[in-house]
Short mmCIF file of C-alpha atoms in Angstrom, two decimals:
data_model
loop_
_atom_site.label_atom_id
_atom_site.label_comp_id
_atom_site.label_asym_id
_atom_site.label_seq_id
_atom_site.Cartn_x
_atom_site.Cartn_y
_atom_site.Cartn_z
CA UNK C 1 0.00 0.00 0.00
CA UNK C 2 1.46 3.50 -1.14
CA UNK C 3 1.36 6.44 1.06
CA UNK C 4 -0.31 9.19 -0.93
CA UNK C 5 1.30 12.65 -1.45
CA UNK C 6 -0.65 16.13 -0.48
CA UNK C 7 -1.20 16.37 -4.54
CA UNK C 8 -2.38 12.68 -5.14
CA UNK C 9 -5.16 13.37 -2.22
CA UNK C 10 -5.85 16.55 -3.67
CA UNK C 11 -6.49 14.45 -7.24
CA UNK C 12 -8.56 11.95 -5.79
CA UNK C 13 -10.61 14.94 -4.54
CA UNK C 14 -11.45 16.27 -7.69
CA UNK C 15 -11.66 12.53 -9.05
CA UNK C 16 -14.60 12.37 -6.55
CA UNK C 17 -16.32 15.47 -7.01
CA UNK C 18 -16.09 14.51 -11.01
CA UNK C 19 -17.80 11.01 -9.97
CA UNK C 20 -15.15 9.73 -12.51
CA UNK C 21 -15.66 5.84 -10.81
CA UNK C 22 -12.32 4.73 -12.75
CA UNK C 23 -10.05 6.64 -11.71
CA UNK C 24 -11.11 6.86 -7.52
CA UNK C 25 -11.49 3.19 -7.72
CA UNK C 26 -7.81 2.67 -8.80
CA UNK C 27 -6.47 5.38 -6.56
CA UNK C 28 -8.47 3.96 -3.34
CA UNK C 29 -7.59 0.34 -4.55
CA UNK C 30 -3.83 1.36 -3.83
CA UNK C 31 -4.75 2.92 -0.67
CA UNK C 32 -4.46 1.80 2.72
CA UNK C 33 -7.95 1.12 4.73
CA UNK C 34 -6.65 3.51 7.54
CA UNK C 35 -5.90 6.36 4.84
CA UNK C 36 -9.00 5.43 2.89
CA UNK C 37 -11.23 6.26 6.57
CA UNK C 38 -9.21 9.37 6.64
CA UNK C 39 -10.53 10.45 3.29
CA UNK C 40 -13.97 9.46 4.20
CA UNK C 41 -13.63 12.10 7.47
CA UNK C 42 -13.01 14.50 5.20
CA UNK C 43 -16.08 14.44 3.18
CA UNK C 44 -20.04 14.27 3.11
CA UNK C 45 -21.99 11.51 3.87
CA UNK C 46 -23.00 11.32 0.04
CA UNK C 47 -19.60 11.46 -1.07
CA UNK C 48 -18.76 8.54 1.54
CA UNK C 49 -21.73 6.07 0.42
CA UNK C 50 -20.79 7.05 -3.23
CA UNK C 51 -16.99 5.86 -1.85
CA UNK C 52 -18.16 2.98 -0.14
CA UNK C 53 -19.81 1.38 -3.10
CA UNK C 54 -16.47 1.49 -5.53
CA UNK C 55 -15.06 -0.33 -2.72
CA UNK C 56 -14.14 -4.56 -3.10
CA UNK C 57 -16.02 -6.18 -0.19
CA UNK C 58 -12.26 -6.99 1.58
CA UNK C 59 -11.57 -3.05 1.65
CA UNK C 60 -14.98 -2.02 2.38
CA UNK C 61 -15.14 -4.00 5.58
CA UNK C 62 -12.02 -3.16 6.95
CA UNK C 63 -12.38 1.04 6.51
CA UNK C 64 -15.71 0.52 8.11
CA UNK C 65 -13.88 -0.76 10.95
CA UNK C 66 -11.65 2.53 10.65
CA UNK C 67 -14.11 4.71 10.93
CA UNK C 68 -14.95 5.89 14.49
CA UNK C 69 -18.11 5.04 16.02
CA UNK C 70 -20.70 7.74 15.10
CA UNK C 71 -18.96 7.99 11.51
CA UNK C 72 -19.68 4.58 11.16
CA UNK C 73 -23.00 4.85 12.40
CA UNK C 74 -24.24 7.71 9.53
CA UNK C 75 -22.83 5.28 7.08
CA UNK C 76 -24.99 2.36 7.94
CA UNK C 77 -28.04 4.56 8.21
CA UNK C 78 -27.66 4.80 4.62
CA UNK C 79 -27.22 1.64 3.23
CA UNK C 80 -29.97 -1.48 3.22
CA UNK C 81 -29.73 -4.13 5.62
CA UNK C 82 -28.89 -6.29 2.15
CA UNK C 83 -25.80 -4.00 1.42
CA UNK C 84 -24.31 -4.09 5.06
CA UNK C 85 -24.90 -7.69 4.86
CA UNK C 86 -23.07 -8.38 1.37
CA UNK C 87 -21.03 -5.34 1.58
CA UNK C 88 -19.27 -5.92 5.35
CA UNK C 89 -20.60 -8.82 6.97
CA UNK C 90 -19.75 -11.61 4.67
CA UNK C 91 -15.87 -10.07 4.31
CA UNK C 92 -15.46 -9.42 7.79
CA UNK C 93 -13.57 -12.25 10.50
CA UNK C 94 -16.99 -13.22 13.09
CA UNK C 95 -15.15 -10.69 15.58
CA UNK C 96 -15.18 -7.86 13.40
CA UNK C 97 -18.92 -8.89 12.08
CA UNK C 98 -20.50 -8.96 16.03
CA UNK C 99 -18.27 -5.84 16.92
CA UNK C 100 -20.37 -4.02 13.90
CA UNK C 101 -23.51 -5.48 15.00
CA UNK C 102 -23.81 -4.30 18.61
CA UNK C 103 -23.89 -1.23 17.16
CA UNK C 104 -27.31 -1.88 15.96
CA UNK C 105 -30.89 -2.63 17.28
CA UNK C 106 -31.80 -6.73 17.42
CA UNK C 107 -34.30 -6.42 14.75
CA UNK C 108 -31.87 -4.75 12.21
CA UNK C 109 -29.61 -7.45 13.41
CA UNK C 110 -31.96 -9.75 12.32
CA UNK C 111 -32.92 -8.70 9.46
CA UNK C 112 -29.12 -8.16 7.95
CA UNK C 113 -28.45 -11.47 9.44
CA UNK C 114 -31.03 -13.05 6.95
CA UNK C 115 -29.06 -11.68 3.92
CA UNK C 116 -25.94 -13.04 5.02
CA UNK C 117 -25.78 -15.98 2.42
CA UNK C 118 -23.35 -18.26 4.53
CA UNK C 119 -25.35 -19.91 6.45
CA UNK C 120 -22.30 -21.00 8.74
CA UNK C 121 -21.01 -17.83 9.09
CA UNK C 122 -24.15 -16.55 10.38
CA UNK C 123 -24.66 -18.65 13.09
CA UNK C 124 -21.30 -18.05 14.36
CA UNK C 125 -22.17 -14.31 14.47
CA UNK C 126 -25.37 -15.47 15.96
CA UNK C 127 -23.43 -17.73 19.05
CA UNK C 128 -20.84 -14.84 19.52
CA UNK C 129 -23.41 -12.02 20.32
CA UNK C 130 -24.56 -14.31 23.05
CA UNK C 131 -21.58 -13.22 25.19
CA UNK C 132 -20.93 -10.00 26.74
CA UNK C 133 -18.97 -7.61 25.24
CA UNK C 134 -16.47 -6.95 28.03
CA UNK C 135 -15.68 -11.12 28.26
CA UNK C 136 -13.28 -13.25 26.43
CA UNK C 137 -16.25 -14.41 24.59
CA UNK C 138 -17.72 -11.49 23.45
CA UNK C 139 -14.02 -10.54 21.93
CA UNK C 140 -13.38 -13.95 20.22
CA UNK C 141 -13.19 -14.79 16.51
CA UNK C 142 -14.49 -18.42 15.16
CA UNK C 143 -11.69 -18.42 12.19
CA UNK C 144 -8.50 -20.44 13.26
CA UNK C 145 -6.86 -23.38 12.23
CA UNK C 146 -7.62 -26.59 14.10
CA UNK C 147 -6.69 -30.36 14.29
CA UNK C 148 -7.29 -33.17 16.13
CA UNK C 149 -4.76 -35.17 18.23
CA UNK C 150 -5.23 -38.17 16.68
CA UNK C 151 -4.51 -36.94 12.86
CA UNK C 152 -1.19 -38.21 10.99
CA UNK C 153 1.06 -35.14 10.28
CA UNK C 154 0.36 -35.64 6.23
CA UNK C 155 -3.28 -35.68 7.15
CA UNK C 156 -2.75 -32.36 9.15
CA UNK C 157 -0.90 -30.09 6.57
CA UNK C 158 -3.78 -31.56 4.15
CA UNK C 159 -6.66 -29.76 6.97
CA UNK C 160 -4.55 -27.12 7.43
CA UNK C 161 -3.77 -25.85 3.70
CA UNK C 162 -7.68 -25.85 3.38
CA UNK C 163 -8.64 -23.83 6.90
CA UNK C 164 -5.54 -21.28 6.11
CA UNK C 165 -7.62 -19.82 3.07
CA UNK C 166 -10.28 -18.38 5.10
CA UNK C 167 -7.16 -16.72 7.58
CA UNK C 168 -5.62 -13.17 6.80
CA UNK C 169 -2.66 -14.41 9.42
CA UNK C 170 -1.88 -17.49 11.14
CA UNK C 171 -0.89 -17.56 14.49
CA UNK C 172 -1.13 -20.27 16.42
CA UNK C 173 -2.31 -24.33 14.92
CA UNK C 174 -5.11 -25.40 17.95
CA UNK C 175 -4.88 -29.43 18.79
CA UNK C 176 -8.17 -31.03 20.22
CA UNK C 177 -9.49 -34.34 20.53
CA UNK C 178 -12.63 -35.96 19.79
CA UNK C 179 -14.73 -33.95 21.99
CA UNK C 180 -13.35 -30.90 20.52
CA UNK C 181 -11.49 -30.33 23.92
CA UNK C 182 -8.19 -28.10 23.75
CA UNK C 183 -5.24 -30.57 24.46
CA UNK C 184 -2.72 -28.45 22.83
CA UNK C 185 -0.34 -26.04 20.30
CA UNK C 186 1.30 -27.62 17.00
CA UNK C 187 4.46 -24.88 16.21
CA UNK C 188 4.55 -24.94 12.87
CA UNK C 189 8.72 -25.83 13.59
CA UNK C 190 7.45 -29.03 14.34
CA UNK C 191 5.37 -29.20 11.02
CA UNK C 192 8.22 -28.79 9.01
CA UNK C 193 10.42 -31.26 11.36
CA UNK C 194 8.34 -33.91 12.00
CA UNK C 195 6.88 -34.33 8.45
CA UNK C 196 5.62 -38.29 9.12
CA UNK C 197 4.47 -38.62 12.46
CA UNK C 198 1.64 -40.83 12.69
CA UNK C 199 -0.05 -38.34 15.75
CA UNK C 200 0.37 -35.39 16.42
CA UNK C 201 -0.06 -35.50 19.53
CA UNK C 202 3.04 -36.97 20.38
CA UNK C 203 4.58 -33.15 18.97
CA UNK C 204 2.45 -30.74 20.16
CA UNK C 205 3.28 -28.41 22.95
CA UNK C 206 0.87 -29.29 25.62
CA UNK C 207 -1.23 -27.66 27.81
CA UNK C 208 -1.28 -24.14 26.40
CA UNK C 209 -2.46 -21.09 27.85
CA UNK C 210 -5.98 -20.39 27.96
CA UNK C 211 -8.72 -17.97 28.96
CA UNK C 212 -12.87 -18.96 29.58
CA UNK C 213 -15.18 -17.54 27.44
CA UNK C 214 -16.74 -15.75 30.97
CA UNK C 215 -13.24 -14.57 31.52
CA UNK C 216 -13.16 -10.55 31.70
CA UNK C 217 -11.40 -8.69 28.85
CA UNK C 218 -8.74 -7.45 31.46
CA UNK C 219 -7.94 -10.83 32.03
CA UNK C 220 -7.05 -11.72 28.14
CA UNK C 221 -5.05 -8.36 28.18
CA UNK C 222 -3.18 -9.62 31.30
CA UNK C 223 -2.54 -13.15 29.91
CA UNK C 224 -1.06 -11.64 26.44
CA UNK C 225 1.12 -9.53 28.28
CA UNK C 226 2.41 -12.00 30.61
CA UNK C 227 3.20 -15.00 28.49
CA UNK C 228 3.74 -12.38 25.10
CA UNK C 229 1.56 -14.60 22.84
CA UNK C 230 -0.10 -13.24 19.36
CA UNK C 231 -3.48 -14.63 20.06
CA UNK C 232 -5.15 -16.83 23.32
CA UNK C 233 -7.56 -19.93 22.75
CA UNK C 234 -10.82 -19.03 24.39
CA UNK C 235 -12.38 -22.14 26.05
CA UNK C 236 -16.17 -23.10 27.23
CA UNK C 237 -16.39 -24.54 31.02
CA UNK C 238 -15.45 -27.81 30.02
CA UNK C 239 -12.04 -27.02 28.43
CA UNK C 240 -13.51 -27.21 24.54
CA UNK C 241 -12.44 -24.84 22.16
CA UNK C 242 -14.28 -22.16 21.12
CA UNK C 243 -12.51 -19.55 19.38
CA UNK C 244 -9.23 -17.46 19.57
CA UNK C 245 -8.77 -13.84 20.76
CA UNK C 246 -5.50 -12.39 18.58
CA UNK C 247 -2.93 -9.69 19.71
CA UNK C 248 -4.50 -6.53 17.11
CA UNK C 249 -7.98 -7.48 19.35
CA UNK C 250 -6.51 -6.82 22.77
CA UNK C 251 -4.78 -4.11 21.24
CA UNK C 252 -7.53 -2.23 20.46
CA UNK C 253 -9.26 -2.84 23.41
CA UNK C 254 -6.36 -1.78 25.68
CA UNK C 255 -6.44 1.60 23.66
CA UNK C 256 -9.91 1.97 24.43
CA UNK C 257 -9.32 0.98 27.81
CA UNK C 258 -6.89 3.71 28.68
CA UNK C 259 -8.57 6.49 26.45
CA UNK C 260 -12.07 5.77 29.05
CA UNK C 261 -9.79 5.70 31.90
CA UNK C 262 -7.88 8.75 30.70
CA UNK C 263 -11.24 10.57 30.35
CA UNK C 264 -12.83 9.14 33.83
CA UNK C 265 -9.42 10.79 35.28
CA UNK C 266 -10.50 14.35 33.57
CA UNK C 267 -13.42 13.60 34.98
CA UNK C 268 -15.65 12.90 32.02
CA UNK C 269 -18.27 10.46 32.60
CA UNK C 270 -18.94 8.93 29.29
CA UNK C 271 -16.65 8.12 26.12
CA UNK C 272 -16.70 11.39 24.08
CA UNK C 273 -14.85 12.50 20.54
CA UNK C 274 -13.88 15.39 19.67
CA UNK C 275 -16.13 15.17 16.98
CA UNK C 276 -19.11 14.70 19.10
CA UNK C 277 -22.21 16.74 19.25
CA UNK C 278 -22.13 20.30 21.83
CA UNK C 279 -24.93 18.23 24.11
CA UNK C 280 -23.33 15.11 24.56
CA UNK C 281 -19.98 16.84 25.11
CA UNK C 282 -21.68 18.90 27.77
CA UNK C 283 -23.59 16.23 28.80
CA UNK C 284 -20.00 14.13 29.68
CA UNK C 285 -18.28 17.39 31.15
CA UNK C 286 -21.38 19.07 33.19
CA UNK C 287 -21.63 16.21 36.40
CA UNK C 288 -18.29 16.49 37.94
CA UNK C 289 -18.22 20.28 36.86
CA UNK C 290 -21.51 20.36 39.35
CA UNK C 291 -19.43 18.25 41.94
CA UNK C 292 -16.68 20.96 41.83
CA UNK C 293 -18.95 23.71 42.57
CA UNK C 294 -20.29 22.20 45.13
CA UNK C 295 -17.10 21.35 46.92
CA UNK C 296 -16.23 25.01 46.34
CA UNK C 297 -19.25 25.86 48.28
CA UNK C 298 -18.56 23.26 50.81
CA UNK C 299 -14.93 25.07 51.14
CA UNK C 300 -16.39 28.29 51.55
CA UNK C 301 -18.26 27.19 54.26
CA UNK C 302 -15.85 25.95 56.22
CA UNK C 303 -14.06 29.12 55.70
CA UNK C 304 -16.71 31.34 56.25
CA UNK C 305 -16.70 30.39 60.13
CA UNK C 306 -13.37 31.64 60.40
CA UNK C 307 -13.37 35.32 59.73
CA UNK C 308 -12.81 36.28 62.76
CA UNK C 309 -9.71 34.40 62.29
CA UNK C 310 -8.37 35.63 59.61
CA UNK C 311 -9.18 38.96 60.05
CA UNK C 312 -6.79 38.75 63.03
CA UNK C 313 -4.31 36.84 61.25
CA UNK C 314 -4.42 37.92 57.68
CA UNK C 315 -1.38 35.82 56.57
CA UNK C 316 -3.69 32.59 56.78
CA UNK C 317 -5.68 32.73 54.04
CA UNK C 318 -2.46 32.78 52.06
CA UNK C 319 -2.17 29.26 52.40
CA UNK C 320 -4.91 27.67 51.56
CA UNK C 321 -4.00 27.35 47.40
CA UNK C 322 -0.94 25.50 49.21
CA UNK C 323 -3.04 22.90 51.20
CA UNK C 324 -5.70 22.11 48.92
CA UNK C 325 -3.43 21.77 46.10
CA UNK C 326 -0.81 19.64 47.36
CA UNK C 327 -3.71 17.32 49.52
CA UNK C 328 -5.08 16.80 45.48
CA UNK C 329 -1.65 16.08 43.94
CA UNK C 330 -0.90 13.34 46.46
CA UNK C 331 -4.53 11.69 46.34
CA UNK C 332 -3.78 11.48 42.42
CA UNK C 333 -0.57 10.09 42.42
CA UNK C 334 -1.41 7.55 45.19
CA UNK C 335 -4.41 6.51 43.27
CA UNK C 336 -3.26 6.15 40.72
CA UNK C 337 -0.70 3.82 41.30
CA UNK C 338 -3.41 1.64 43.05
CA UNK C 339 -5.19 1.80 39.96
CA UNK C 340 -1.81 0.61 38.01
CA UNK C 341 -1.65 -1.77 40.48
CA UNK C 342 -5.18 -3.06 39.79
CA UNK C 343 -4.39 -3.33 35.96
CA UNK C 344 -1.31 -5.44 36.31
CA UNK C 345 -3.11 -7.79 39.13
CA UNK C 346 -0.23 -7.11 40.92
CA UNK C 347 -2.17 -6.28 43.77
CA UNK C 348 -4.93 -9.42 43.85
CA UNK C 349 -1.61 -11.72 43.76
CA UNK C 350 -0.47 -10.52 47.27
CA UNK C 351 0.78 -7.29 46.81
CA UNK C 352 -1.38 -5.29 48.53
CA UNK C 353 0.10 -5.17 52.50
CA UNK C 354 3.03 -4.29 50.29
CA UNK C 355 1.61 -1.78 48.56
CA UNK C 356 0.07 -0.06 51.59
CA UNK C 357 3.46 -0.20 53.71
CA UNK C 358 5.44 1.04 50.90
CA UNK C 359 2.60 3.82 50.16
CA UNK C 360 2.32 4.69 54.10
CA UNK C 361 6.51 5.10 53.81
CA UNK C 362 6.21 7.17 50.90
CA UNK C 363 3.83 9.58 52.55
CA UNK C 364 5.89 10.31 55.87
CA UNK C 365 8.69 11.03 53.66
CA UNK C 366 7.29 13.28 51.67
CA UNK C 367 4.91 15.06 54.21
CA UNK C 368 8.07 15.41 56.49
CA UNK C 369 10.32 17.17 53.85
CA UNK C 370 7.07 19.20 52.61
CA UNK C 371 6.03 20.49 55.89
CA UNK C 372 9.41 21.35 56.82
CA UNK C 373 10.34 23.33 52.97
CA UNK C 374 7.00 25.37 54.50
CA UNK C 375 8.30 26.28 58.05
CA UNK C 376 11.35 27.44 57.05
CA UNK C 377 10.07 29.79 54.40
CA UNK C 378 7.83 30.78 57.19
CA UNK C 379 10.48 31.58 59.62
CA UNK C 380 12.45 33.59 57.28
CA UNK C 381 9.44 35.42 55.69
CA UNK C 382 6.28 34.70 57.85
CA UNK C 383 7.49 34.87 61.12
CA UNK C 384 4.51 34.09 62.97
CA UNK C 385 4.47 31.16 65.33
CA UNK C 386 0.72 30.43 64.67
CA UNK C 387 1.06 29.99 60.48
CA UNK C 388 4.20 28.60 61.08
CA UNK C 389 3.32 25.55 63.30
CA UNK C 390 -0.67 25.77 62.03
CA UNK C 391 0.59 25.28 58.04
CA UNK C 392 3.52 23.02 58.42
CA UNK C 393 1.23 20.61 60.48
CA UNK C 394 -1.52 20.81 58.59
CA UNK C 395 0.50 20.41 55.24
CA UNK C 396 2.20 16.82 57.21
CA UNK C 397 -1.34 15.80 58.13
CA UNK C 398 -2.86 16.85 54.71
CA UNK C 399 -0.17 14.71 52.84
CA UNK C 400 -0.68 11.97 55.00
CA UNK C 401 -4.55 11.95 54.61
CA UNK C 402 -4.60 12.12 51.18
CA UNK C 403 -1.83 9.27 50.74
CA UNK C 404 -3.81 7.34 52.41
CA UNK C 405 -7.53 8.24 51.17
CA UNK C 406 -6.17 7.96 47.46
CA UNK C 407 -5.03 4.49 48.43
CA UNK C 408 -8.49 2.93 49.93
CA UNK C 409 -10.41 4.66 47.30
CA UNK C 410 -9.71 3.01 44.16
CA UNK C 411 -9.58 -0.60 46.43
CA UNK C 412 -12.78 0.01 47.67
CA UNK C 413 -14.33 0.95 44.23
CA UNK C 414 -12.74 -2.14 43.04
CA UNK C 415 -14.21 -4.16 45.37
CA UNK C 416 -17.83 -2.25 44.28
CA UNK C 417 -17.13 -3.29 40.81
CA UNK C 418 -17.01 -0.04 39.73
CA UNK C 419 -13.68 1.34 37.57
CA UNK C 420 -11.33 2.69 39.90
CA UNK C 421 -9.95 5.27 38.08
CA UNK C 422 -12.70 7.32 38.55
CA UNK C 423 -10.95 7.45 41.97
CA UNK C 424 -7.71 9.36 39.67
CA UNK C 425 -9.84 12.19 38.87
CA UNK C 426 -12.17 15.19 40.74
CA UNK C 427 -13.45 12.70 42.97
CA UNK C 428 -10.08 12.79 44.95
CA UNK C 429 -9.16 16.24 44.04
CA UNK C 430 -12.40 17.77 45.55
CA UNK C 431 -12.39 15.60 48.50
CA UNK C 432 -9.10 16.08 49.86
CA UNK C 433 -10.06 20.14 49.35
CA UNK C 434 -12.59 19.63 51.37
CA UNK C 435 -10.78 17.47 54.15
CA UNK C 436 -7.61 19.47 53.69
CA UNK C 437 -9.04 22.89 54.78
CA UNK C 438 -10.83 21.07 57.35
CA UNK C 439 -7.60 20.26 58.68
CA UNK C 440 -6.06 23.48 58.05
CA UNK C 441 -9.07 25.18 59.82
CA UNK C 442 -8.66 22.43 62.79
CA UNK C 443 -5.36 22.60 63.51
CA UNK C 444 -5.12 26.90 63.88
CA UNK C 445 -8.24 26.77 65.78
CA UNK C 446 -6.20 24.68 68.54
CA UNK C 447 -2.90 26.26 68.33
CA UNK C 448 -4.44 29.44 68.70
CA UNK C 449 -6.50 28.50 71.36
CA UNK C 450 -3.47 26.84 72.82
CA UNK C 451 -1.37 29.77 72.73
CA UNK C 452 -3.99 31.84 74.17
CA UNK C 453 -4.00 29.81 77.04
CA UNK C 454 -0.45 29.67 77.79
#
């Protein structure tokens, strides 16, 4: 696939506008389905289904897949349930073909599933969408190469020749018995090596890595990484095989992963694109913009019942940017590495009275050099006993608080079975304000009340 230049795309534009169907259909036929999708995001809808219709079935089905979701959606709006099924469902892997379907209502799915001439294929697609979408099964593909145990290796390369035709890329060569049961991996090193064996079974790598079709999608993610395998059998409860989850799969789901936790962070709370509408862009931003107001009331409450206070020590107020700010940056960071922690399961394998020592360390460390930074900028510039003592202890109790609030957090949404990095975002920010000039307010209330006595 060539990479176009600025005047090539600027051709094909004209080609378009022209409706000269020769001449886009060889330019997009040299094109790359990613660059293709790019094109399409440039142009109208019209244009697009004009596009999608000098289009192969193989190319049409994978820039569909390119497009993002709402993109993709206008498209299908457009076409008859007969074209999406000829068009993209019969030259799309069963992965691909249930990921385009979810997108639609069950009695579109129905009805494009009646056009889809092979039969076979459509009661695959029709078994997958049985699953949920966040489990190994709802992620698997049906097309892979398999053979059974028993099979001479002759026999094998015979079954596999004719299964490799429907593949784009083999992987992995799945070895089950009669009951269709996983019982292993044939490398294809020991294809070309062992070339007579009367079973392959007495080659194959046993025992390989699975996942269950239940299995969460975290899981799969967590077994690729760990072992670094290109795809993962998915198995039913009773070890048979089912289907295979490959490594462009899990990477796309680990991108869409961290984009929703990236976005739950900035405290959005839905998947938005730029390209999305004003009122579902407000819609995601507004909640936790509410939440923040409201803590800023709730802080100027607290505040508000100290006047009297700071209007006899006016160098009080200066601080309080200092401790809400720094009681935030701590929550993040220590929630955030929960959340890490989370991802990698390092945490559910035993690492979590590790974790929370280390953590607690941490924190002392850092609220000790913090708080004492503060007091001696306060004795050289300050020099009042009361903000000296009142923000340096509040700033060590602030850092400690947060530490470990941003720590529990996360676990505890965890343990909800709710994402925990919602616990990286405003949620910790606007807490540990709160708590923080709580603190603050706390802590010069007693000093001075201390000093007053003495």
């Amino acid at each position: 696939m060539a990479e176009f230049t600025k005047a090539e795309i600027e051709q094909l534009k004209q080609y378009i506008e022209e409706r000269n169907d020769e001449a886009v259909r060889r330019m997009l036929a040299e094109m790359h389905p990613a660059d293709i999708a790019e094109i399409f995001d440039e142009h109208s809808i019209e244009d697009t289904i004009y596009l999608y219709r000098l289009l192969d079935g193989d190319a049409a089905a994978d820039v569909i897949m390119e497009l993002d979701e709402d993109e993709r959606r206008d498209v299908l709006e457009k076409l008859t349930n007969e074209e999406i099924a000829e068009t993209f469902i019969l030259n799309m892997d069963t992965d691909d073909a249930v990921d385009l379907m979810r997108e639609l209502d069950e009695d579109q799915q129905d009805e494009i599933l009646s056009h889809v001439s092979d039969v076979e294929q459509a009661g695959e697609i029709i078994d997958l969408l049985r699953y949920d979408e966040g489990t190994a099964g709802g992620a698997m593909r049906k097309e892979m190469v398999v053979i059974n145990e028993n099979w001479s290796m002759p026999k094998c390369v015979e079954e596999m020749r004719h299964q490799a035709e429907e593949l784009d890329e083999l992987y992995y060569i799945y070895v089950v018995d009669d009951e269709y049961r996983l019982k292993g991996v044939l490398p294809i090193k020991k294809v070309i090596t062992n070339p007579s064996v009367s079973k392959v079974k007495h080659v194959m790598d046993k025992d390989p890595i699975s996942i269950g079709v239940d299995d969460p999608i975290e899981d799969v993610i967590q077994a690729i990484e760990r072992y670094d395998l290109v795809a993962i059998p998915v198995v039913d409860s009773i070890g048979r095989l089912e289907g295979v989850i490959t490594v462009d799969d899990v990477v796309d789901e680990m991108r869409e992963q961290h984009e929703k936790d990236y976005q739950l962070a900035s405290g959005l709370t839905q998947d938005v694109e730029s390209s999305d509408t004003v009122i579902r862009q407000t819609a995601a931003r507004l909640p936790w913009l509410l939440i923040g107001m409201l803590g800023g009331i709730g802080n100027s409450v607290i505040l508000g019942g100290y006047e009297s206070m700071f209007a006899a020590n006016p160098t009080l107020p200066l601080f309080i940017p200092l401790i809400g700010g720094t009681g935030g940056n701590v929550g993040i960071q220590s929630s955030a590495i929960v959340v890490q922690g989370l991802a990698n399961n390092s945490i559910k394998d035993g690492g979590l009275f590790r974790l929370l020592t280390k953590e607690l360390a941490v924190s002392l460390i850092n609220a000790s050099i913090i708080s004492l930074v503060v007091f001696v900028y306060n004795y050289f510039y300050v020099k009042d006993i009361v903000v000296m003592a009142s923000v340096s202890i509040s700033l060590f109790s602030v850092v400690l608080f947060a530490s470990i609030f941003g720590t529990f957090v996360p676990l505890m949404l965890d343990k909800l079975n709710l994402d925990p990095a919602r616990a990286t975002g405003p949620f910790i920010t606007i807490t540990n304000d709160l708590i923080g000039m709580f603190i603050y307010m706390l802590i010069t209330t007693l000093l001075n009340s201390y000093l007053n006595v003495v």
